[in-house]
Short mmCIF file of N, CA and C in Angstrom, two decimals:
data_model
loop_
_atom_site.label_atom_id
_atom_site.label_comp_id
_atom_site.label_asym_id
_atom_site.label_seq_id
_atom_site.Cartn_x
_atom_site.Cartn_y
_atom_site.Cartn_z
N UNK A 1 56.45 -130.75 -84.98
CA UNK A 1 55.39 -131.33 -84.82
C UNK A 1 54.18 -129.83 -84.86
N UNK A 2 53.08 -130.03 -85.94
CA UNK A 2 51.83 -129.60 -86.37
C UNK A 2 51.04 -129.51 -84.87
N UNK A 3 51.00 -130.75 -83.82
CA UNK A 3 49.50 -130.99 -83.28
C UNK A 3 50.78 -130.77 -81.82
N UNK A 4 49.39 -130.04 -81.25
CA UNK A 4 49.74 -130.63 -79.49
C UNK A 4 49.20 -131.17 -78.63
N UNK A 5 49.38 -131.41 -77.75
CA UNK A 5 48.80 -131.69 -76.34
C UNK A 5 47.70 -130.67 -75.77
N UNK A 6 46.42 -131.33 -75.61
CA UNK A 6 44.90 -130.48 -75.67
C UNK A 6 44.12 -130.05 -76.73
N UNK A 7 44.97 -130.16 -77.59
CA UNK A 7 44.68 -129.49 -79.45
C UNK A 7 43.06 -130.31 -79.73
N UNK A 8 41.94 -130.20 -80.31
CA UNK A 8 41.19 -130.47 -81.22
C UNK A 8 41.56 -130.90 -82.68
N UNK A 9 41.03 -132.14 -82.77
CA UNK A 9 41.79 -132.57 -84.12
C UNK A 9 40.54 -133.33 -84.70
N UNK A 10 40.63 -133.31 -86.06
CA UNK A 10 40.13 -134.65 -86.96
C UNK A 10 40.80 -135.70 -87.57
N UNK A 11 40.61 -136.47 -87.48
CA UNK A 11 41.19 -137.32 -88.32
C UNK A 11 40.70 -137.67 -89.60
N UNK A 12 41.90 -137.72 -90.55
CA UNK A 12 41.89 -137.78 -91.44
C UNK A 12 41.03 -138.91 -92.91
N UNK A 13 42.34 -139.64 -92.36
CA UNK A 13 42.94 -141.24 -93.06
C UNK A 13 42.66 -142.27 -91.90
N UNK A 14 42.04 -143.70 -92.27
CA UNK A 14 42.25 -144.88 -91.58
C UNK A 14 40.88 -144.82 -91.08
N UNK A 15 40.81 -146.12 -90.26
CA UNK A 15 39.46 -146.56 -90.20
C UNK A 15 38.15 -145.67 -89.15
N UNK A 16 38.76 -144.62 -88.32
CA UNK A 16 37.94 -143.71 -88.26
C UNK A 16 38.35 -142.38 -88.68
N UNK A 17 38.06 -142.30 -89.74
CA UNK A 17 37.65 -140.88 -90.38
C UNK A 17 37.05 -140.29 -90.54
N UNK A 18 36.90 -138.92 -90.20
CA UNK A 18 35.71 -137.98 -90.07
C UNK A 18 35.42 -137.86 -88.79
N UNK A 19 36.68 -138.72 -87.70
CA UNK A 19 36.68 -138.62 -86.10
C UNK A 19 36.73 -136.97 -85.36
N UNK A 20 36.56 -136.36 -84.51
CA UNK A 20 37.28 -135.43 -84.10
C UNK A 20 37.25 -135.68 -82.43
N UNK A 21 38.44 -135.18 -81.83
CA UNK A 21 39.02 -135.70 -80.51
C UNK A 21 39.94 -134.49 -80.37
N UNK A 22 39.90 -135.26 -78.84
CA UNK A 22 41.16 -134.18 -78.22
C UNK A 22 42.19 -134.77 -77.98
N UNK A 23 43.34 -134.18 -78.35
CA UNK A 23 44.89 -134.94 -78.47
C UNK A 23 45.30 -135.04 -76.69
N UNK A 24 45.28 -136.02 -76.25
CA UNK A 24 45.85 -136.17 -74.78
C UNK A 24 47.35 -136.88 -74.47
N UNK A 25 48.13 -137.10 -75.78
CA UNK A 25 49.45 -136.81 -75.84
C UNK A 25 50.20 -137.02 -77.12
N UNK A 26 51.03 -135.80 -77.04
CA UNK A 26 51.92 -136.50 -78.66
C UNK A 26 53.19 -136.72 -78.12
N UNK A 27 54.19 -137.39 -79.20
CA UNK A 27 54.71 -137.73 -79.31
C UNK A 27 55.92 -137.22 -80.35
N UNK A 28 56.67 -136.06 -80.24
CA UNK A 28 57.35 -135.77 -81.07
C UNK A 28 58.71 -136.67 -81.78
N UNK A 29 59.12 -137.10 -81.08
CA UNK A 29 60.21 -138.06 -81.34
C UNK A 29 59.51 -139.15 -82.58
N UNK A 30 58.63 -140.05 -82.25
CA UNK A 30 57.93 -140.56 -83.03
C UNK A 30 56.75 -139.97 -83.86
N UNK A 31 56.67 -138.65 -84.32
CA UNK A 31 55.39 -138.24 -84.96
C UNK A 31 54.17 -139.13 -84.78
N UNK A 32 53.55 -139.34 -83.86
CA UNK A 32 52.34 -139.72 -82.90
C UNK A 32 51.89 -138.92 -81.78
N UNK A 33 50.61 -139.33 -82.45
CA UNK A 33 49.24 -139.02 -81.01
C UNK A 33 48.78 -139.94 -80.53
N UNK A 34 47.95 -139.71 -79.71
CA UNK A 34 47.28 -139.84 -78.92
C UNK A 34 45.76 -139.31 -78.92
N UNK A 35 44.70 -139.68 -79.79
CA UNK A 35 43.68 -138.54 -79.35
C UNK A 35 41.93 -139.27 -78.54
N UNK A 36 41.65 -138.87 -77.72
CA UNK A 36 40.35 -139.46 -77.01
C UNK A 36 39.54 -139.97 -77.90
N UNK A 37 39.04 -141.14 -77.43
CA UNK A 37 37.96 -142.03 -78.02
C UNK A 37 38.29 -142.48 -79.36
N UNK A 38 39.62 -142.34 -80.44
CA UNK A 38 40.14 -142.68 -81.57
C UNK A 38 40.56 -144.09 -81.91
N UNK A 39 40.63 -144.65 -82.83
CA UNK A 39 41.99 -145.65 -82.35
C UNK A 39 41.90 -146.98 -81.24
N UNK A 40 40.82 -147.13 -80.88
CA UNK A 40 40.97 -147.76 -79.94
C UNK A 40 41.31 -149.06 -79.88
N UNK A 41 42.19 -149.50 -79.26
CA UNK A 41 42.28 -150.95 -79.36
C UNK A 41 42.86 -152.15 -78.08
N UNK A 42 42.34 -153.61 -78.08
CA UNK A 42 42.29 -154.34 -77.18
C UNK A 42 43.45 -154.32 -76.65
N UNK A 43 43.83 -154.12 -75.37
CA UNK A 43 44.68 -154.67 -74.69
C UNK A 43 44.77 -155.79 -73.53
N UNK A 44 44.88 -157.50 -73.18
CA UNK A 44 45.30 -157.72 -72.54
C UNK A 44 46.28 -157.17 -71.62
N UNK A 45 45.84 -157.26 -69.90
CA UNK A 45 46.51 -157.08 -68.71
C UNK A 45 46.75 -158.41 -68.48
N UNK A 46 47.80 -158.44 -67.78
CA UNK A 46 47.86 -159.41 -66.63
C UNK A 46 47.42 -158.80 -65.35
N UNK A 47 46.94 -159.48 -63.89
CA UNK A 47 46.52 -158.90 -63.06
C UNK A 47 48.68 -158.42 -62.40
N UNK A 48 48.04 -157.54 -61.51
CA UNK A 48 49.68 -156.68 -60.94
C UNK A 48 49.25 -156.33 -59.78
N UNK A 49 50.53 -155.95 -58.60
CA UNK A 49 49.89 -155.25 -57.22
C UNK A 49 49.46 -154.42 -57.50
N UNK A 50 49.49 -153.14 -58.62
CA UNK A 50 48.80 -152.15 -58.53
C UNK A 50 47.39 -152.11 -59.39
N UNK A 51 47.01 -153.45 -59.80
CA UNK A 51 45.77 -153.75 -60.81
C UNK A 51 45.36 -154.71 -60.13
N UNK A 52 44.67 -155.31 -59.34
CA UNK A 52 44.20 -156.68 -59.11
C UNK A 52 43.99 -157.59 -60.11
N UNK A 53 42.78 -156.80 -60.61
CA UNK A 53 41.99 -156.95 -61.59
C UNK A 53 42.27 -157.33 -62.96
N UNK A 54 43.09 -158.42 -63.54
CA UNK A 54 43.54 -158.44 -65.21
C UNK A 54 42.16 -158.36 -66.12
N UNK A 55 42.68 -158.85 -66.88
CA UNK A 55 41.60 -158.92 -67.96
C UNK A 55 41.59 -158.02 -69.46
N UNK A 56 40.70 -158.46 -70.28
CA UNK A 56 41.25 -157.20 -71.08
C UNK A 56 40.34 -156.39 -71.21
N UNK A 57 41.11 -154.69 -71.86
CA UNK A 57 41.28 -153.48 -71.37
C UNK A 57 41.09 -152.79 -73.01
N UNK A 58 40.42 -151.84 -73.05
CA UNK A 58 39.54 -150.77 -74.53
C UNK A 58 41.30 -149.25 -73.96
N UNK A 59 41.80 -149.38 -74.74
CA UNK A 59 42.83 -148.07 -74.94
C UNK A 59 42.73 -147.47 -76.32
N UNK A 60 43.17 -146.41 -76.15
CA UNK A 60 43.02 -145.38 -77.40
C UNK A 60 44.87 -145.65 -77.73
N UNK A 61 44.96 -145.86 -79.61
CA UNK A 61 46.47 -146.24 -79.65
C UNK A 61 47.01 -144.92 -80.73
N UNK A 62 48.17 -144.89 -80.87
CA UNK A 62 48.67 -143.92 -81.26
C UNK A 62 48.30 -144.06 -82.86
N UNK A 63 48.69 -142.87 -83.13
CA UNK A 63 47.71 -142.25 -84.40
C UNK A 63 49.13 -141.26 -85.18
N UNK A 64 49.47 -141.65 -86.32
CA UNK A 64 50.55 -141.00 -87.24
C UNK A 64 50.05 -139.44 -87.21
N UNK A 65 50.44 -138.82 -86.58
CA UNK A 65 50.54 -137.00 -86.33
C UNK A 65 49.94 -137.14 -88.12
N UNK A 66 50.39 -137.26 -89.47
CA UNK A 66 50.21 -136.51 -90.43
C UNK A 66 48.81 -137.05 -91.00
N UNK A 67 48.19 -138.17 -89.77
CA UNK A 67 46.74 -138.33 -90.31
C UNK A 67 45.67 -137.91 -89.52
N UNK A 68 46.01 -136.74 -89.06
CA UNK A 68 45.30 -135.77 -87.96
C UNK A 68 45.82 -134.38 -88.81
N UNK A 69 44.34 -133.38 -88.29
CA UNK A 69 44.64 -131.59 -88.66
C UNK A 69 43.92 -131.86 -87.41
N UNK A 70 44.36 -129.98 -87.68
CA UNK A 70 43.94 -129.66 -86.86
C UNK A 70 42.60 -128.72 -86.87
N UNK A 71 41.48 -128.85 -86.04
CA UNK A 71 40.14 -128.89 -86.21
C UNK A 71 39.99 -127.26 -86.00
N UNK A 72 39.70 -126.04 -86.74
CA UNK A 72 39.06 -124.95 -86.77
C UNK A 72 37.54 -125.06 -86.91
N UNK A 73 36.66 -124.52 -85.74
CA UNK A 73 35.22 -124.20 -85.54
C UNK A 73 35.16 -123.32 -86.50
N UNK A 74 35.49 -122.40 -86.90
CA UNK A 74 34.90 -121.36 -88.03
C UNK A 74 34.48 -122.17 -89.36
N UNK A 75 35.49 -122.82 -89.79
CA UNK A 75 35.40 -123.80 -90.81
C UNK A 75 34.84 -125.16 -90.61
N UNK A 76 34.60 -125.08 -89.72
CA UNK A 76 33.81 -126.28 -89.20
C UNK A 76 34.51 -127.52 -89.80
N UNK A 77 36.26 -127.78 -89.93
CA UNK A 77 36.37 -129.18 -90.36
C UNK A 77 38.06 -129.16 -90.25
N UNK A 78 38.63 -129.97 -89.95
CA UNK A 78 40.42 -129.41 -90.34
C UNK A 78 40.59 -128.89 -91.10
N UNK A 79 41.57 -128.68 -90.77
CA UNK A 79 42.74 -127.13 -91.65
C UNK A 79 44.18 -127.68 -91.50
N UNK A 80 44.83 -127.01 -92.98
CA UNK A 80 45.82 -126.84 -92.67
C UNK A 80 46.21 -125.85 -92.16
N UNK A 81 47.08 -125.83 -90.96
CA UNK A 81 47.68 -124.06 -90.28
C UNK A 81 49.21 -123.82 -90.63
N UNK A 82 49.44 -122.54 -90.43
CA UNK A 82 50.70 -121.80 -90.39
C UNK A 82 50.88 -121.42 -89.45
N UNK A 83 52.00 -120.28 -89.46
CA UNK A 83 52.60 -119.86 -88.15
C UNK A 83 52.70 -118.61 -88.53
N UNK A 84 52.34 -117.20 -87.53
CA UNK A 84 52.95 -116.11 -87.55
C UNK A 84 53.53 -115.28 -86.14
N UNK A 85 53.94 -114.24 -86.38
CA UNK A 85 54.18 -113.34 -85.30
C UNK A 85 53.42 -112.23 -85.05
N UNK A 86 53.21 -112.16 -83.67
CA UNK A 86 52.20 -111.37 -83.24
C UNK A 86 52.87 -109.75 -83.53
N UNK A 87 51.79 -108.75 -83.31
CA UNK A 87 53.36 -107.62 -82.98
C UNK A 87 53.62 -107.66 -81.51
N UNK A 88 53.33 -108.14 -80.47
CA UNK A 88 54.07 -107.90 -79.29
C UNK A 88 55.10 -109.68 -79.16
N UNK A 89 54.98 -110.41 -80.12
CA UNK A 89 56.26 -111.15 -80.48
C UNK A 89 55.94 -112.13 -79.70
N UNK A 90 54.73 -112.75 -79.99
CA UNK A 90 54.33 -113.94 -79.22
C UNK A 90 54.16 -115.10 -80.54
N UNK A 91 54.33 -115.90 -81.10
CA UNK A 91 54.05 -117.13 -82.03
C UNK A 91 53.05 -117.74 -82.25
N UNK A 92 52.40 -118.08 -83.18
CA UNK A 92 50.49 -118.28 -83.35
C UNK A 92 50.28 -119.09 -83.68
N UNK A 93 49.79 -120.12 -83.69
CA UNK A 93 49.17 -120.96 -85.05
C UNK A 93 48.07 -120.45 -85.62
N UNK A 94 47.82 -119.92 -87.15
CA UNK A 94 46.35 -119.74 -88.27
C UNK A 94 45.78 -120.91 -88.77
N UNK A 95 44.80 -121.20 -89.37
CA UNK A 95 44.13 -121.65 -90.21
C UNK A 95 44.03 -120.94 -91.53
N UNK A 96 44.28 -121.51 -92.00
CA UNK A 96 45.31 -121.07 -93.62
C UNK A 96 43.80 -120.65 -94.21
N UNK A 97 42.67 -120.83 -94.10
CA UNK A 97 41.33 -120.60 -95.16
C UNK A 97 40.92 -119.31 -94.67
N UNK A 98 40.90 -119.31 -92.99
CA UNK A 98 39.62 -118.38 -93.21
C UNK A 98 40.65 -117.00 -92.15
N UNK A 99 41.93 -117.35 -91.40
CA UNK A 99 42.81 -116.94 -90.77
C UNK A 99 42.54 -116.71 -89.34
N UNK A 100 42.13 -118.14 -88.91
CA UNK A 100 41.78 -117.69 -87.60
C UNK A 100 42.91 -118.02 -86.39
N UNK A 101 43.20 -117.01 -85.72
CA UNK A 101 44.21 -118.09 -85.00
C UNK A 101 43.60 -118.62 -83.51
N UNK A 102 44.47 -119.96 -83.49
CA UNK A 102 44.58 -120.85 -82.62
C UNK A 102 45.16 -120.58 -81.14
N UNK A 103 43.99 -120.48 -80.14
CA UNK A 103 45.10 -120.09 -79.01
C UNK A 103 46.71 -121.07 -78.71
N UNK A 104 47.56 -120.80 -78.12
CA UNK A 104 48.80 -122.11 -77.92
C UNK A 104 48.30 -122.59 -76.68
#
């Protein structure tokens, strides 16, 4: 999967198109990601032992990983990425537009 936890991504399709956010969690098996303050859904929560107060909660819903692109600060937009191996043997991702490397 091209997106990892703590990456800054830009949504490229759907109701939140154009929004940026930090990836909270990624689900590689399902091909989905949770992005901070994007795709907010309402959930009806019953009171439990741990959470005495029930009610309606707003939380992030999972997005398809194909609907987000890694955000490049230099290009100031979502970009496609590639992989390359540096001289010291470290594998990194890079922006295909400006060749900027992302910290993994």
